[in-house]
mmCIF file of C-alpha atoms in Angstrom:
data_model
loop_
_atom_site.group_PDB
_atom_site.id
_atom_site.type_symbol
_atom_site.label_atom_id
_atom_site.label_comp_id
_atom_site.label_asym_id
_atom_site.label_seq_id
_atom_site.Cartn_x
_atom_site.Cartn_y
_atom_site.Cartn_z
ATOM 1 C CA UNK H 148 46.898 18.278 -30.359
ATOM 2 C CA UNK H 149 44.553 15.616 -29.002
ATOM 3 C CA UNK H 150 45.425 13.788 -25.900
ATOM 4 C CA UNK H 151 44.829 10.120 -25.735
ATOM 5 C CA UNK H 152 44.389 8.352 -22.469
ATOM 6 C CA UNK H 153 45.847 4.909 -22.108
ATOM 7 C CA UNK H 154 43.895 1.994 -20.650
ATOM 8 C CA UNK H 155 45.901 2.280 -17.446
ATOM 9 C CA UNK H 156 45.104 6.000 -17.290
ATOM 10 C CA UNK H 157 41.369 5.328 -17.749
ATOM 11 C CA UNK H 158 41.475 2.791 -14.940
ATOM 12 C CA UNK H 159 43.237 5.258 -12.653
ATOM 13 C CA UNK H 160 40.684 7.954 -13.597
ATOM 14 C CA UNK H 161 37.792 5.595 -12.889
ATOM 15 C CA UNK H 162 39.295 4.670 -9.518
ATOM 16 C CA UNK H 163 39.645 8.339 -8.614
ATOM 17 C CA UNK H 164 35.999 9.120 -9.412
ATOM 18 C CA UNK H 165 34.570 5.859 -8.061
ATOM 19 C CA UNK H 166 36.145 4.971 -4.745
ATOM 20 C CA UNK H 167 34.598 1.486 -4.800
ATOM 21 C CA UNK H 168 32.604 -0.323 -2.193
ATOM 22 C CA UNK H 169 33.488 -3.310 -0.096
ATOM 23 C CA UNK H 170 30.133 -5.120 -0.217
ATOM 24 C CA UNK H 171 31.208 -7.838 2.210
ATOM 25 C CA UNK H 172 32.258 -5.208 4.767
ATOM 26 C CA UNK H 173 28.944 -3.343 4.254
ATOM 27 C CA UNK H 174 27.070 -6.581 4.807
ATOM 28 C CA UNK H 175 28.899 -7.621 7.960
ATOM 29 C CA UNK H 176 28.883 -4.118 9.438
ATOM 30 C CA UNK H 177 25.356 -2.974 8.670
ATOM 31 C CA UNK H 178 23.123 -5.998 8.064
ATOM 32 C CA UNK H 179 21.630 -6.208 11.576
ATOM 33 C CA UNK H 180 21.056 -2.459 11.862
ATOM 34 C CA UNK H 181 19.653 -2.374 8.325
ATOM 35 C CA UNK H 182 17.247 -5.217 9.127
ATOM 36 C CA UNK H 183 15.899 -3.357 12.183
ATOM 37 C CA UNK H 184 15.589 -0.144 10.157
ATOM 38 C CA UNK H 185 13.647 -1.857 7.370
ATOM 39 C CA UNK H 186 11.501 -3.871 9.782
ATOM 40 C CA UNK H 187 10.333 -0.682 11.494
ATOM 41 C CA UNK H 188 9.365 0.656 8.093
ATOM 42 C CA UNK H 189 7.621 -2.381 6.559
ATOM 43 C CA UNK H 190 6.136 -3.781 9.743
ATOM 44 C CA UNK H 191 7.086 -7.462 9.659
ATOM 45 C CA UNK H 192 10.276 -9.467 9.784
ATOM 46 C CA UNK H 193 9.714 -11.648 6.707
ATOM 47 C CA UNK H 194 9.232 -8.668 4.390
ATOM 48 C CA UNK H 195 12.150 -6.893 6.063
ATOM 49 C CA UNK H 196 14.462 -9.844 5.404
ATOM 50 C CA UNK H 197 13.368 -9.879 1.747
ATOM 51 C CA UNK H 198 14.040 -6.153 1.444
ATOM 52 C CA UNK H 199 17.487 -6.477 3.029
ATOM 53 C CA UNK H 200 18.370 -9.348 0.718
ATOM 54 C CA UNK H 201 17.183 -7.347 -2.302
ATOM 55 C CA UNK H 202 19.141 -4.353 -1.042
ATOM 56 C CA UNK H 203 22.417 -6.257 -1.114
ATOM 57 C CA UNK H 204 21.585 -7.691 -4.531
ATOM 58 C CA UNK H 205 20.953 -4.148 -5.762
ATOM 59 C CA UNK H 206 24.171 -2.917 -4.127
ATOM 60 C CA UNK H 207 26.190 -5.606 -5.897
ATOM 61 C CA UNK H 208 24.601 -4.678 -9.239
ATOM 62 C CA UNK H 209 25.094 -0.941 -8.785
ATOM 63 C CA UNK H 210 28.391 -0.788 -6.886
ATOM 64 C CA UNK H 211 30.142 0.581 -9.975
ATOM 65 C CA UNK H 212 27.776 3.588 -9.935
ATOM 66 C CA UNK H 213 28.597 4.622 -6.359
ATOM 67 C CA UNK H 214 29.919 8.163 -6.700
ATOM 68 C CA UNK H 215 31.475 8.552 -3.284
ATOM 69 C CA UNK H 216 29.512 11.743 -2.530
ATOM 70 C CA UNK H 217 28.162 10.094 0.594
ATOM 71 C CA UNK H 218 29.286 7.373 2.940
ATOM 72 C CA UNK H 219 28.706 3.840 1.631
ATOM 73 C CA UNK H 220 26.360 3.167 4.564
ATOM 74 C CA UNK H 221 24.222 6.197 3.643
ATOM 75 C CA UNK H 222 24.021 4.924 0.081
ATOM 76 C CA UNK H 223 23.126 1.426 1.352
ATOM 77 C CA UNK H 224 20.343 2.724 3.606
ATOM 78 C CA UNK H 225 19.000 4.892 0.779
ATOM 79 C CA UNK H 226 18.656 1.857 -1.465
ATOM 80 C CA UNK H 227 17.016 -0.083 1.385
ATOM 81 C CA UNK H 228 14.568 2.745 2.028
ATOM 82 C CA UNK H 229 13.487 2.843 -1.621
ATOM 83 C CA UNK H 230 12.997 -0.922 -1.686
ATOM 84 C CA UNK H 231 11.106 -0.795 1.643
ATOM 85 C CA UNK H 232 8.763 1.873 0.245
ATOM 86 C CA UNK H 233 8.099 -0.344 -2.764
ATOM 87 C CA UNK H 234 7.360 -3.284 -0.453
ATOM 88 C CA UNK H 235 4.915 -1.220 1.611
ATOM 89 C CA UNK H 236 3.115 -0.151 -1.584
ATOM 90 C CA UNK H 237 2.902 -3.769 -2.741
ATOM 91 C CA UNK H 238 1.590 -4.865 0.653
ATOM 92 C CA UNK H 239 -1.053 -2.142 0.613
ATOM 93 C CA UNK H 240 -2.140 -3.081 -2.906
ATOM 94 C CA UNK H 241 -2.410 -6.748 -1.892
ATOM 95 C CA UNK H 242 -4.790 -5.909 0.964
ATOM 96 C CA UNK H 243 -7.523 -4.787 -1.359
ATOM 97 C CA UNK H 244 -9.059 -7.335 -3.641
ATOM 98 C CA UNK H 245 -11.111 -6.238 -6.590
ATOM 99 C CA UNK H 246 -14.782 -7.048 -6.264
ATOM 100 C CA UNK H 247 -17.417 -7.011 -8.930
ATOM 101 C CA UNK H 248 -20.362 -4.597 -8.923
ATOM 102 C CA UNK H 249 -22.838 -7.318 -7.954
ATOM 103 C CA UNK H 250 -21.007 -7.832 -4.685
ATOM 104 C CA UNK H 251 -21.369 -4.147 -3.800
ATOM 105 C CA UNK H 252 -25.113 -4.312 -4.543
ATOM 106 C CA UNK H 253 -25.440 -7.219 -2.136
ATOM 107 C CA UNK H 254 -23.997 -5.266 0.756
ATOM 108 C CA UNK H 255 -25.759 -1.980 0.002
ATOM 109 C CA UNK H 256 -27.618 -0.686 3.031
ATOM 110 C CA UNK H 257 -31.254 -0.081 2.174
ATOM 111 C CA UNK H 258 -31.493 2.284 5.152
ATOM 112 C CA UNK H 259 -28.505 4.417 4.124
ATOM 113 C CA UNK H 260 -30.597 7.178 2.572
ATOM 114 C CA UNK H 261 -28.776 10.375 3.649
ATOM 115 C CA UNK H 262 -32.006 12.373 3.991
ATOM 116 C CA UNK H 263 -33.560 9.681 6.157
ATOM 117 C CA UNK H 264 -30.441 9.375 8.290
ATOM 118 C CA UNK H 265 -30.409 13.153 8.765
ATOM 119 C CA UNK H 266 -34.060 13.061 9.815
ATOM 120 C CA UNK H 267 -33.344 10.264 12.302
ATOM 121 C CA UNK H 268 -30.412 12.237 13.706
ATOM 122 C CA UNK H 269 -32.628 15.304 14.193
ATOM 123 C CA UNK H 270 -35.300 13.228 15.907
ATOM 124 C CA UNK H 271 -32.674 11.613 18.140
ATOM 125 C CA UNK H 272 -31.391 15.046 19.189
ATOM 126 C CA UNK H 273 -34.929 16.224 19.972
ATOM 127 C CA UNK H 274 -35.719 13.060 21.909
ATOM 128 C CA UNK H 275 -32.461 13.496 23.827
ATOM 129 C CA UNK H 276 -33.503 17.051 24.742
ATOM 130 C CA UNK H 277 -36.946 15.790 25.759
ATOM 131 C CA UNK H 278 -35.405 13.105 27.972
ATOM 132 C CA UNK H 279 -33.202 15.700 29.647
ATOM 133 C CA UNK H 280 -36.346 17.559 30.734
ATOM 134 C CA UNK H 281 -37.914 14.505 32.386
ATOM 135 C CA UNK H 282 -37.738 13.993 36.140
ATOM 136 C CA UNK H 283 -34.590 12.138 37.176
ATOM 137 C CA UNK H 284 -36.411 9.010 38.435
ATOM 138 C CA UNK H 285 -38.257 8.535 35.122
ATOM 139 C CA UNK H 286 -35.197 9.289 32.989
ATOM 140 C CA UNK H 287 -32.981 6.912 35.007
ATOM 141 C CA UNK H 288 -35.536 4.121 34.610
ATOM 142 C CA UNK H 289 -35.804 4.687 30.864
ATOM 143 C CA UNK H 290 -32.016 4.865 30.465
ATOM 144 C CA UNK H 291 -31.507 1.696 32.509
ATOM 145 C CA UNK H 292 -33.772 -0.207 30.139
ATOM 146 C CA UNK H 293 -32.640 1.328 26.838
ATOM 147 C CA UNK H 294 -29.049 2.482 27.354
ATOM 148 C CA UNK H 295 -28.118 -0.217 29.850
ATOM 149 C CA UNK H 296 -29.774 -2.959 27.802
ATOM 150 C CA UNK H 297 -31.368 -4.209 31.000
ATOM 151 C CA UNK H 298 -34.604 -6.149 30.989
ATOM 152 C CA UNK H 299 -37.505 -4.702 32.964
ATOM 153 C CA UNK H 300 -36.757 -7.186 35.729
ATOM 154 C CA UNK H 301 -33.062 -6.235 35.842
ATOM 155 C CA UNK H 302 -33.897 -2.510 35.847
ATOM 156 C CA UNK H 303 -36.385 -3.011 38.687
ATOM 157 C CA UNK H 304 -33.720 -4.853 40.657
ATOM 158 C CA UNK H 305 -31.034 -2.208 39.956
ATOM 159 C CA UNK H 306 -33.308 0.708 40.858
ATOM 160 C CA UNK H 307 -35.012 -1.071 43.793
ATOM 161 C CA UNK H 308 -38.513 -0.441 42.453
ATOM 162 C CA UNK H 309 -41.356 -2.757 41.439
ATOM 163 C CA UNK H 310 -41.351 -4.099 37.878
ATOM 164 C CA UNK H 311 -44.757 -2.489 37.262
ATOM 165 C CA UNK H 312 -43.215 0.919 38.000
ATOM 166 C CA UNK H 313 -40.472 0.252 35.446
ATOM 167 C CA UNK H 314 -43.044 -0.735 32.805
ATOM 168 C CA UNK H 315 -45.164 2.313 33.576
ATOM 169 C CA UNK H 316 -42.283 4.789 33.424
ATOM 170 C CA UNK H 317 -40.875 3.362 30.173
ATOM 171 C CA UNK H 318 -44.350 3.320 28.664
ATOM 172 C CA UNK H 319 -44.919 6.982 29.593
ATOM 173 C CA UNK H 320 -41.644 8.053 27.975
ATOM 174 C CA UNK H 321 -42.400 6.105 24.804
ATOM 175 C CA UNK H 322 -45.912 7.538 24.633
ATOM 176 C CA UNK H 323 -44.568 11.070 25.067
ATOM 177 C CA UNK H 324 -42.016 10.575 22.302
ATOM 178 C CA UNK H 325 -44.608 8.992 19.998
ATOM 179 C CA UNK H 326 -47.087 11.783 20.514
ATOM 180 C CA UNK H 327 -44.425 14.411 19.879
ATOM 181 C CA UNK H 328 -42.614 12.862 16.917
ATOM 182 C CA UNK H 329 -44.717 9.987 15.640
ATOM 183 C CA UNK H 330 -43.253 6.937 13.961
ATOM 184 C CA UNK H 331 -40.528 7.361 11.371
ATOM 185 C CA UNK H 332 -40.875 5.338 8.174
ATOM 186 C CA UNK H 333 -38.214 4.489 5.623
ATOM 187 C CA UNK H 334 -40.474 5.012 2.618
ATOM 188 C CA UNK H 335 -40.854 1.250 2.135
ATOM 189 C CA UNK H 336 -43.584 1.060 4.733
ATOM 190 C CA UNK H 337 -41.147 -0.176 7.349
ATOM 191 C CA UNK H 338 -41.640 1.697 10.584
ATOM 192 C CA UNK H 339 -38.592 2.619 12.621
ATOM 193 C CA UNK H 340 -40.613 4.466 15.192
ATOM 194 C CA UNK H 341 -40.633 4.181 18.914
ATOM 195 C CA UNK H 342 -42.426 1.104 20.218
#
């Protein structure tokens, strides 16, 4: 014997499995909190307002599918979180514009040869060790001019020494470095040595 369910019985069965959602109550109760939640996730208010609006549109479309296994607010925030993630992905994709290969060739660094950069790094480490072995008065003069970006006059004033002494000390350090390591070249005849 087959049982048939009347239309009224189907409606009662549907109501038992789908408790229904009061969208207006969800909106009035959770909109402000939902907006703050989404704004923390997406980073700006305009996108957050769009996500919240889309969330309630989605809720109204899918209210019939709410199973009642969670609280309506949990379901609402889950939808908002998915839409916020999508918005963040879209925002990230919009940040990067496609460029053609010619553009990349224009900004290529001619001095970005890894072997050459490694060599320069090694020389810099050796020069740093050499400077550490210099007497303090010579090293401080050299550092004031090179590290401090001071002119010879400014270094002389800072260190309370004559400008000729500054020139002499810097010249001695440069000569010592040049004699030890020479001038580095980039292979194009351009010298990047110590002047």
